[in-house]
Short mmCIF file of N, CA and C in Angstrom, two decimals:
data_model
loop_
_atom_site.label_atom_id
_atom_site.label_comp_id
_atom_site.label_asym_id
_atom_site.label_seq_id
_atom_site.Cartn_x
_atom_site.Cartn_y
_atom_site.Cartn_z
N MET A 1 62.55 205.72 74.94
CA MET A 1 63.43 205.10 73.96
C MET A 1 62.86 203.75 73.54
N LYS A 2 63.04 203.46 72.29
CA LYS A 2 62.60 202.17 71.78
C LYS A 2 63.61 201.10 72.17
N LYS A 3 63.16 199.87 72.11
CA LYS A 3 64.01 198.73 72.48
C LYS A 3 65.29 198.69 71.66
N GLU A 4 65.19 198.98 70.36
CA GLU A 4 66.36 198.95 69.49
C GLU A 4 67.35 200.06 69.87
N GLN A 5 66.82 201.22 70.22
CA GLN A 5 67.68 202.33 70.63
C GLN A 5 68.42 201.99 71.94
N LEU A 6 67.70 201.36 72.86
CA LEU A 6 68.34 200.95 74.11
C LEU A 6 69.43 199.93 73.86
N GLU A 7 69.18 199.01 72.97
CA GLU A 7 70.18 197.99 72.65
C GLU A 7 71.41 198.63 72.00
N THR A 8 71.19 199.55 71.09
CA THR A 8 72.31 200.25 70.45
C THR A 8 73.11 201.03 71.48
N PHE A 9 72.41 201.74 72.35
CA PHE A 9 73.09 202.49 73.40
C PHE A 9 73.90 201.55 74.28
N HIS A 10 73.29 200.47 74.67
CA HIS A 10 73.94 199.47 75.53
C HIS A 10 75.22 198.94 74.88
N GLN A 11 75.14 198.63 73.59
CA GLN A 11 76.30 198.08 72.87
C GLN A 11 77.40 199.12 72.67
N ARG A 12 77.06 200.40 72.63
CA ARG A 12 78.05 201.46 72.37
C ARG A 12 78.52 202.14 73.66
N SER A 13 78.15 201.61 74.81
CA SER A 13 78.45 202.27 76.07
C SER A 13 79.82 201.88 76.63
N PRO A 14 80.78 202.82 76.65
CA PRO A 14 82.07 202.50 77.28
C PRO A 14 81.91 202.38 78.80
N GLY A 15 81.00 203.15 79.38
CA GLY A 15 80.79 203.10 80.82
C GLY A 15 80.40 201.72 81.31
N ARG A 16 79.55 201.05 80.56
CA ARG A 16 79.13 199.69 80.94
C ARG A 16 80.33 198.76 80.98
N ARG A 17 81.17 198.85 79.96
CA ARG A 17 82.36 197.98 79.90
C ARG A 17 83.37 198.33 81.01
N LEU A 18 83.55 199.63 81.25
CA LEU A 18 84.48 200.04 82.31
C LEU A 18 83.97 199.58 83.67
N ALA A 19 82.67 199.67 83.90
CA ALA A 19 82.10 199.20 85.16
C ALA A 19 82.29 197.69 85.32
N MET A 20 82.11 196.96 84.22
CA MET A 20 82.33 195.51 84.27
C MET A 20 83.79 195.19 84.58
N LEU A 21 84.71 195.90 83.91
CA LEU A 21 86.14 195.71 84.18
C LEU A 21 86.47 196.00 85.65
N SER A 22 85.89 197.04 86.17
CA SER A 22 86.14 197.40 87.57
C SER A 22 85.65 196.31 88.51
N ARG A 23 84.43 195.83 88.30
CA ARG A 23 83.88 194.78 89.16
C ARG A 23 84.69 193.49 89.05
N LEU A 24 85.05 193.10 87.83
CA LEU A 24 85.83 191.88 87.64
C LEU A 24 87.23 192.02 88.23
N SER A 25 87.81 193.20 88.10
CA SER A 25 89.13 193.44 88.68
C SER A 25 89.10 193.30 90.20
N MET A 26 88.09 193.88 90.80
CA MET A 26 87.98 193.79 92.26
C MET A 26 87.74 192.34 92.69
N ALA A 27 86.97 191.59 91.93
CA ALA A 27 86.75 190.18 92.25
C ALA A 27 88.06 189.40 92.13
N TYR A 28 88.83 189.70 91.10
CA TYR A 28 90.12 189.04 90.87
C TYR A 28 91.08 189.29 92.03
N MET A 29 91.06 190.51 92.56
CA MET A 29 92.03 190.90 93.59
C MET A 29 91.52 190.75 95.02
N ALA A 30 90.26 190.41 95.19
CA ALA A 30 89.66 190.39 96.53
C ALA A 30 90.42 189.50 97.51
N GLY A 31 90.73 188.28 97.11
CA GLY A 31 91.43 187.36 98.00
C GLY A 31 92.81 187.85 98.41
N PRO A 32 93.68 188.15 97.44
CA PRO A 32 95.01 188.65 97.79
C PRO A 32 94.98 189.93 98.62
N LEU A 33 94.06 190.84 98.31
CA LEU A 33 93.98 192.09 99.07
C LEU A 33 93.57 191.81 100.52
N ALA A 34 92.63 190.89 100.70
CA ALA A 34 92.20 190.53 102.05
C ALA A 34 93.36 189.93 102.84
N GLU A 35 94.17 189.08 102.17
CA GLU A 35 95.33 188.50 102.83
C GLU A 35 96.32 189.57 103.28
N MET A 36 96.45 190.63 102.47
CA MET A 36 97.38 191.71 102.81
C MET A 36 96.76 192.72 103.76
N GLY A 37 95.44 192.62 103.96
CA GLY A 37 94.75 193.56 104.84
C GLY A 37 94.55 194.93 104.22
N ILE A 38 94.46 194.98 102.90
CA ILE A 38 94.28 196.25 102.20
C ILE A 38 92.88 196.29 101.61
N GLY A 39 92.15 197.35 101.92
CA GLY A 39 90.82 197.53 101.33
C GLY A 39 90.95 197.82 99.85
N ARG A 40 89.99 197.37 99.08
CA ARG A 40 90.11 197.48 97.62
C ARG A 40 90.17 198.92 97.13
N GLY A 41 89.58 199.84 97.83
CA GLY A 41 89.62 201.23 97.39
C GLY A 41 90.89 201.95 97.80
N LYS A 42 91.80 201.24 98.44
CA LYS A 42 93.01 201.88 98.96
C LYS A 42 94.24 201.66 98.10
N ILE A 43 94.14 200.82 97.08
CA ILE A 43 95.31 200.46 96.26
C ILE A 43 95.94 201.69 95.62
N GLY A 44 95.14 202.51 94.97
CA GLY A 44 95.67 203.70 94.29
C GLY A 44 96.37 204.64 95.24
N PHE A 45 95.79 204.81 96.42
CA PHE A 45 96.41 205.68 97.42
C PHE A 45 97.76 205.13 97.85
N LEU A 46 97.77 203.85 98.19
CA LEU A 46 99.00 203.24 98.68
C LEU A 46 100.09 203.25 97.62
N LEU A 47 99.75 202.88 96.39
CA LEU A 47 100.74 202.90 95.32
C LEU A 47 101.29 204.30 95.07
N SER A 48 100.42 205.30 95.09
CA SER A 48 100.87 206.67 94.86
C SER A 48 101.80 207.15 95.96
N VAL A 49 101.49 206.80 97.19
CA VAL A 49 102.36 207.19 98.31
C VAL A 49 103.70 206.47 98.21
N LEU A 50 103.67 205.20 97.84
CA LEU A 50 104.93 204.47 97.67
C LEU A 50 105.76 205.06 96.53
N GLN A 51 105.11 205.49 95.47
CA GLN A 51 105.82 206.05 94.32
C GLN A 51 106.30 207.47 94.58
N PHE A 52 105.48 208.26 95.25
CA PHE A 52 105.78 209.68 95.47
C PHE A 52 105.86 209.95 96.98
N GLU A 53 106.87 209.40 97.58
CA GLU A 53 107.06 209.53 99.03
C GLU A 53 107.01 211.00 99.44
N GLY A 54 106.14 211.31 100.41
CA GLY A 54 106.01 212.69 100.87
C GLY A 54 105.06 213.52 100.03
N ILE A 55 104.24 212.87 99.21
CA ILE A 55 103.29 213.59 98.36
C ILE A 55 102.34 214.41 99.23
N VAL A 56 101.99 215.59 98.74
CA VAL A 56 101.03 216.44 99.44
C VAL A 56 99.64 215.82 99.25
N GLN A 57 98.86 215.80 100.32
CA GLN A 57 97.54 215.18 100.28
C GLN A 57 96.68 215.71 99.14
N GLU A 58 96.72 217.00 98.90
CA GLU A 58 95.94 217.61 97.81
C GLU A 58 96.39 217.09 96.44
N GLU A 59 97.70 216.89 96.27
CA GLU A 59 98.22 216.34 95.01
C GLU A 59 97.71 214.91 94.81
N LEU A 60 97.63 214.17 95.89
CA LEU A 60 97.12 212.81 95.84
C LEU A 60 95.66 212.81 95.38
N THR A 61 94.88 213.72 95.93
CA THR A 61 93.48 213.88 95.52
C THR A 61 93.38 214.13 94.02
N ASN A 62 94.18 215.05 93.52
CA ASN A 62 94.14 215.40 92.10
C ASN A 62 94.64 214.26 91.22
N ARG A 63 95.70 213.61 91.64
CA ARG A 63 96.29 212.52 90.87
C ARG A 63 95.29 211.38 90.68
N LEU A 64 94.51 211.09 91.72
CA LEU A 64 93.59 209.96 91.68
C LEU A 64 92.17 210.36 91.24
N CYS A 65 91.96 211.65 90.99
CA CYS A 65 90.63 212.14 90.58
C CYS A 65 89.55 211.76 91.60
N ILE A 66 89.87 212.01 92.87
CA ILE A 66 88.96 211.66 93.95
C ILE A 66 88.74 212.92 94.79
N ASP A 67 87.56 213.04 95.40
CA ASP A 67 87.31 214.25 96.18
C ASP A 67 88.11 214.24 97.48
N ARG A 68 88.25 215.42 98.05
CA ARG A 68 89.08 215.61 99.24
C ARG A 68 88.62 214.76 100.42
N ALA A 69 87.31 214.69 100.61
CA ALA A 69 86.79 213.93 101.75
C ALA A 69 87.11 212.44 101.62
N ALA A 70 86.97 211.91 100.41
CA ALA A 70 87.28 210.49 100.19
C ALA A 70 88.77 210.23 100.40
N THR A 71 89.60 211.18 99.97
CA THR A 71 91.04 211.05 100.18
C THR A 71 91.34 211.03 101.67
N ALA A 72 90.75 211.95 102.41
CA ALA A 72 90.98 212.03 103.86
C ALA A 72 90.55 210.73 104.55
N ARG A 73 89.39 210.19 104.15
CA ARG A 73 88.91 208.93 104.76
C ARG A 73 89.84 207.76 104.43
N ALA A 74 90.27 207.68 103.18
CA ALA A 74 91.16 206.58 102.77
C ALA A 74 92.49 206.67 103.49
N LEU A 75 93.03 207.88 103.58
CA LEU A 75 94.32 208.04 104.27
C LEU A 75 94.19 207.75 105.76
N GLN A 76 93.05 208.12 106.35
CA GLN A 76 92.85 207.82 107.76
C GLN A 76 92.82 206.30 107.98
N ALA A 77 92.14 205.59 107.08
CA ALA A 77 92.08 204.13 107.18
C ALA A 77 93.48 203.52 107.02
N LEU A 78 94.24 204.02 106.06
CA LEU A 78 95.60 203.52 105.85
C LEU A 78 96.50 203.86 107.04
N GLU A 79 96.27 205.02 107.61
CA GLU A 79 97.02 205.43 108.80
C GLU A 79 96.68 204.52 109.98
N ASP A 80 95.39 204.24 110.15
CA ASP A 80 94.94 203.35 111.24
C ASP A 80 95.54 201.95 111.10
N GLN A 81 95.77 201.53 109.86
CA GLN A 81 96.38 200.22 109.60
C GLN A 81 97.90 200.25 109.71
N GLY A 82 98.45 201.42 109.91
CA GLY A 82 99.90 201.55 110.02
C GLY A 82 100.63 201.50 108.69
N LEU A 83 99.93 201.85 107.60
CA LEU A 83 100.54 201.79 106.28
C LEU A 83 101.07 203.13 105.79
N VAL A 84 100.51 204.22 106.29
CA VAL A 84 100.99 205.55 105.94
C VAL A 84 101.02 206.42 107.19
N ARG A 85 101.76 207.51 107.09
CA ARG A 85 101.74 208.53 108.13
C ARG A 85 101.69 209.88 107.44
N ARG A 86 101.00 210.82 108.09
CA ARG A 86 100.89 212.18 107.55
C ARG A 86 101.62 213.16 108.46
N GLU A 87 102.25 214.12 107.83
CA GLU A 87 102.97 215.16 108.56
C GLU A 87 102.65 216.51 107.94
N GLU A 88 102.65 217.53 108.79
CA GLU A 88 102.50 218.89 108.27
C GLU A 88 103.72 219.24 107.43
N ASP A 89 103.48 219.96 106.35
CA ASP A 89 104.57 220.46 105.53
C ASP A 89 105.33 221.52 106.34
N ARG A 90 106.63 221.45 106.31
CA ARG A 90 107.45 222.38 107.10
C ARG A 90 107.29 223.83 106.66
N GLU A 91 107.07 224.04 105.36
CA GLU A 91 106.98 225.39 104.83
C GLU A 91 105.56 225.93 104.79
N ASP A 92 104.57 225.05 104.74
CA ASP A 92 103.17 225.47 104.69
C ASP A 92 102.37 224.51 105.56
N ARG A 93 102.08 224.94 106.77
CA ARG A 93 101.43 224.06 107.75
C ARG A 93 100.01 223.64 107.34
N ARG A 94 99.44 224.31 106.35
CA ARG A 94 98.10 223.91 105.87
C ARG A 94 98.17 222.63 105.06
N LYS A 95 99.33 222.32 104.53
CA LYS A 95 99.52 221.12 103.70
C LYS A 95 99.93 219.94 104.56
N LYS A 96 99.43 218.77 104.16
CA LYS A 96 99.83 217.52 104.80
C LYS A 96 100.59 216.69 103.79
N ARG A 97 101.75 216.21 104.18
CA ARG A 97 102.54 215.31 103.35
C ARG A 97 102.29 213.88 103.83
N VAL A 98 102.26 212.95 102.86
CA VAL A 98 101.95 211.56 103.17
C VAL A 98 103.16 210.69 102.86
N PHE A 99 103.51 209.84 103.82
CA PHE A 99 104.67 208.97 103.71
C PHE A 99 104.26 207.53 103.96
N SER A 100 104.93 206.61 103.29
CA SER A 100 104.69 205.18 103.55
C SER A 100 105.44 204.78 104.82
N THR A 101 105.01 203.69 105.41
CA THR A 101 105.67 203.15 106.59
C THR A 101 106.46 201.91 106.20
N ASP A 102 107.24 201.41 107.12
CA ASP A 102 107.98 200.16 106.88
C ASP A 102 107.00 199.04 106.53
N LYS A 103 105.85 199.02 107.19
CA LYS A 103 104.84 197.99 106.94
C LYS A 103 104.36 198.06 105.48
N ALA A 104 104.12 199.25 104.98
CA ALA A 104 103.68 199.41 103.58
C ALA A 104 104.78 198.99 102.62
N ARG A 105 105.99 199.40 102.90
CA ARG A 105 107.11 199.04 102.03
C ARG A 105 107.34 197.52 102.02
N ALA A 106 107.06 196.87 103.13
CA ALA A 106 107.19 195.41 103.19
C ALA A 106 106.12 194.72 102.35
N LEU A 107 104.94 195.34 102.23
CA LEU A 107 103.85 194.78 101.43
C LEU A 107 104.03 195.02 99.93
N GLN A 108 104.86 195.99 99.58
CA GLN A 108 104.98 196.40 98.19
C GLN A 108 105.31 195.25 97.22
N PRO A 109 106.27 194.37 97.51
CA PRO A 109 106.55 193.30 96.54
C PRO A 109 105.34 192.39 96.28
N LYS A 110 104.63 192.04 97.34
CA LYS A 110 103.45 191.17 97.18
C LYS A 110 102.33 191.90 96.43
N LEU A 111 102.16 193.18 96.74
CA LEU A 111 101.15 193.99 96.05
C LEU A 111 101.48 194.11 94.57
N MET A 112 102.75 194.39 94.26
CA MET A 112 103.15 194.53 92.86
C MET A 112 103.03 193.21 92.10
N GLU A 113 103.33 192.10 92.77
CA GLU A 113 103.17 190.79 92.14
C GLU A 113 101.71 190.54 91.77
N MET A 114 100.79 190.86 92.70
CA MET A 114 99.36 190.67 92.43
C MET A 114 98.90 191.57 91.30
N LEU A 115 99.32 192.83 91.31
CA LEU A 115 98.90 193.77 90.27
C LEU A 115 99.50 193.39 88.90
N THR A 116 100.70 192.85 88.90
CA THR A 116 101.31 192.39 87.65
C THR A 116 100.52 191.22 87.08
N ARG A 117 100.13 190.28 87.93
CA ARG A 117 99.29 189.16 87.47
C ARG A 117 97.95 189.67 86.93
N HIS A 118 97.38 190.65 87.60
CA HIS A 118 96.12 191.24 87.15
C HIS A 118 96.29 191.85 85.76
N ASN A 119 97.36 192.63 85.57
CA ASN A 119 97.60 193.25 84.26
C ASN A 119 97.82 192.19 83.19
N GLU A 120 98.54 191.13 83.52
CA GLU A 120 98.77 190.05 82.56
C GLU A 120 97.46 189.39 82.16
N ALA A 121 96.56 189.19 83.13
CA ALA A 121 95.25 188.61 82.83
C ALA A 121 94.44 189.55 81.93
N LEU A 122 94.47 190.83 82.23
CA LEU A 122 93.75 191.81 81.41
C LEU A 122 94.26 191.85 79.97
N PHE A 123 95.57 191.84 79.82
CA PHE A 123 96.18 192.02 78.51
C PHE A 123 96.42 190.72 77.76
N SER A 124 96.00 189.62 78.31
CA SER A 124 96.20 188.32 77.67
C SER A 124 95.65 188.34 76.24
N GLY A 125 96.47 187.94 75.29
CA GLY A 125 96.04 187.88 73.89
C GLY A 125 96.18 189.19 73.13
N LEU A 126 96.62 190.25 73.80
CA LEU A 126 96.81 191.53 73.12
C LEU A 126 98.30 191.74 72.85
N THR A 127 98.61 192.29 71.70
CA THR A 127 100.00 192.62 71.40
C THR A 127 100.43 193.83 72.23
N ARG A 128 101.71 194.08 72.30
CA ARG A 128 102.22 195.25 73.03
C ARG A 128 101.65 196.52 72.42
N SER A 129 101.56 196.56 71.10
CA SER A 129 101.01 197.72 70.41
C SER A 129 99.54 197.93 70.80
N GLU A 130 98.77 196.86 70.83
CA GLU A 130 97.36 196.96 71.22
C GLU A 130 97.22 197.43 72.67
N GLN A 131 98.09 196.91 73.53
CA GLN A 131 98.07 197.34 74.93
C GLN A 131 98.34 198.84 75.03
N ASP A 132 99.37 199.31 74.31
CA ASP A 132 99.72 200.73 74.33
C ASP A 132 98.58 201.59 73.78
N GLN A 133 97.93 201.13 72.72
CA GLN A 133 96.81 201.86 72.13
C GLN A 133 95.65 201.93 73.13
N PHE A 134 95.38 200.82 73.77
CA PHE A 134 94.28 200.76 74.74
C PHE A 134 94.54 201.73 75.89
N LEU A 135 95.76 201.71 76.43
CA LEU A 135 96.10 202.61 77.54
C LEU A 135 96.03 204.07 77.10
N ASP A 136 96.47 204.35 75.88
CA ASP A 136 96.37 205.72 75.36
C ASP A 136 94.92 206.16 75.25
N MET A 137 94.07 205.28 74.77
CA MET A 137 92.65 205.62 74.66
C MET A 137 92.02 205.84 76.03
N LEU A 138 92.37 205.00 77.00
CA LEU A 138 91.85 205.20 78.36
C LEU A 138 92.31 206.54 78.92
N ASP A 139 93.57 206.90 78.69
CA ASP A 139 94.06 208.20 79.15
C ASP A 139 93.27 209.34 78.51
N ARG A 140 92.94 209.19 77.25
CA ARG A 140 92.16 210.22 76.57
C ARG A 140 90.75 210.31 77.14
N LEU A 141 90.15 209.16 77.47
CA LEU A 141 88.82 209.16 78.08
C LEU A 141 88.86 209.85 79.44
N VAL A 142 89.90 209.55 80.22
CA VAL A 142 90.06 210.20 81.53
C VAL A 142 90.17 211.71 81.34
N ASP A 143 90.98 212.13 80.39
CA ASP A 143 91.14 213.56 80.13
C ASP A 143 89.82 214.20 79.71
N ASN A 144 89.06 213.52 78.86
CA ASN A 144 87.78 214.04 78.41
C ASN A 144 86.83 214.27 79.59
N LEU A 145 86.75 213.27 80.47
CA LEU A 145 85.84 213.41 81.61
C LEU A 145 86.37 214.40 82.63
N ARG A 146 87.66 214.48 82.80
CA ARG A 146 88.23 215.46 83.73
C ARG A 146 87.82 216.87 83.30
N VAL A 147 87.91 217.14 82.01
CA VAL A 147 87.51 218.45 81.48
C VAL A 147 86.02 218.67 81.71
N ALA A 148 85.22 217.65 81.44
CA ALA A 148 83.77 217.78 81.61
C ALA A 148 83.40 218.01 83.08
N VAL A 149 84.06 217.32 83.99
CA VAL A 149 83.79 217.47 85.42
C VAL A 149 84.21 218.84 85.91
N GLU A 150 85.32 219.32 85.42
CA GLU A 150 85.84 220.61 85.85
C GLU A 150 85.11 221.78 85.17
N GLY A 151 84.16 221.45 84.29
CA GLY A 151 83.35 222.49 83.68
C GLY A 151 83.95 223.16 82.47
N GLY A 152 85.06 222.61 81.99
CA GLY A 152 85.70 223.20 80.82
C GLY A 152 85.11 222.67 79.54
N SER A 153 85.57 223.20 78.47
CA SER A 153 85.16 222.68 77.17
C SER A 153 86.40 222.46 76.33
N ARG A 154 86.27 221.62 75.37
CA ARG A 154 87.40 221.30 74.49
C ARG A 154 87.27 221.99 73.18
#
């Protein structure tokens, strides 16, 4: 590729911007997360369990678009920290249901406060309409890649 083509690709790359947002977001939240004792890769798991008490582990994997092994490792770490507990499903013993603990529920207000500040920093200077459009576009990008990863076509 020529230098100009690389520059054009670089300027048109959503992946580059998403990676930058991810790194900056983690830097923004690193201090508060450390104070709470939550690893940065565990936020989505913890929030989903708090929102969907008793969620099946496989549903959690699908909801977060993460592979089964990574889900199992994250849940084990959260379990070791006393933030979640897993139980066999009463009707299907192959399924594991995930529940938050009192410790996790006690952290929820502080976690939500930090995430709210993060969202406010991200959306600073954007109108509500622009925020909604941006979130809609991100959802569409997620859907596009989900289809591509699953081998489907549109």
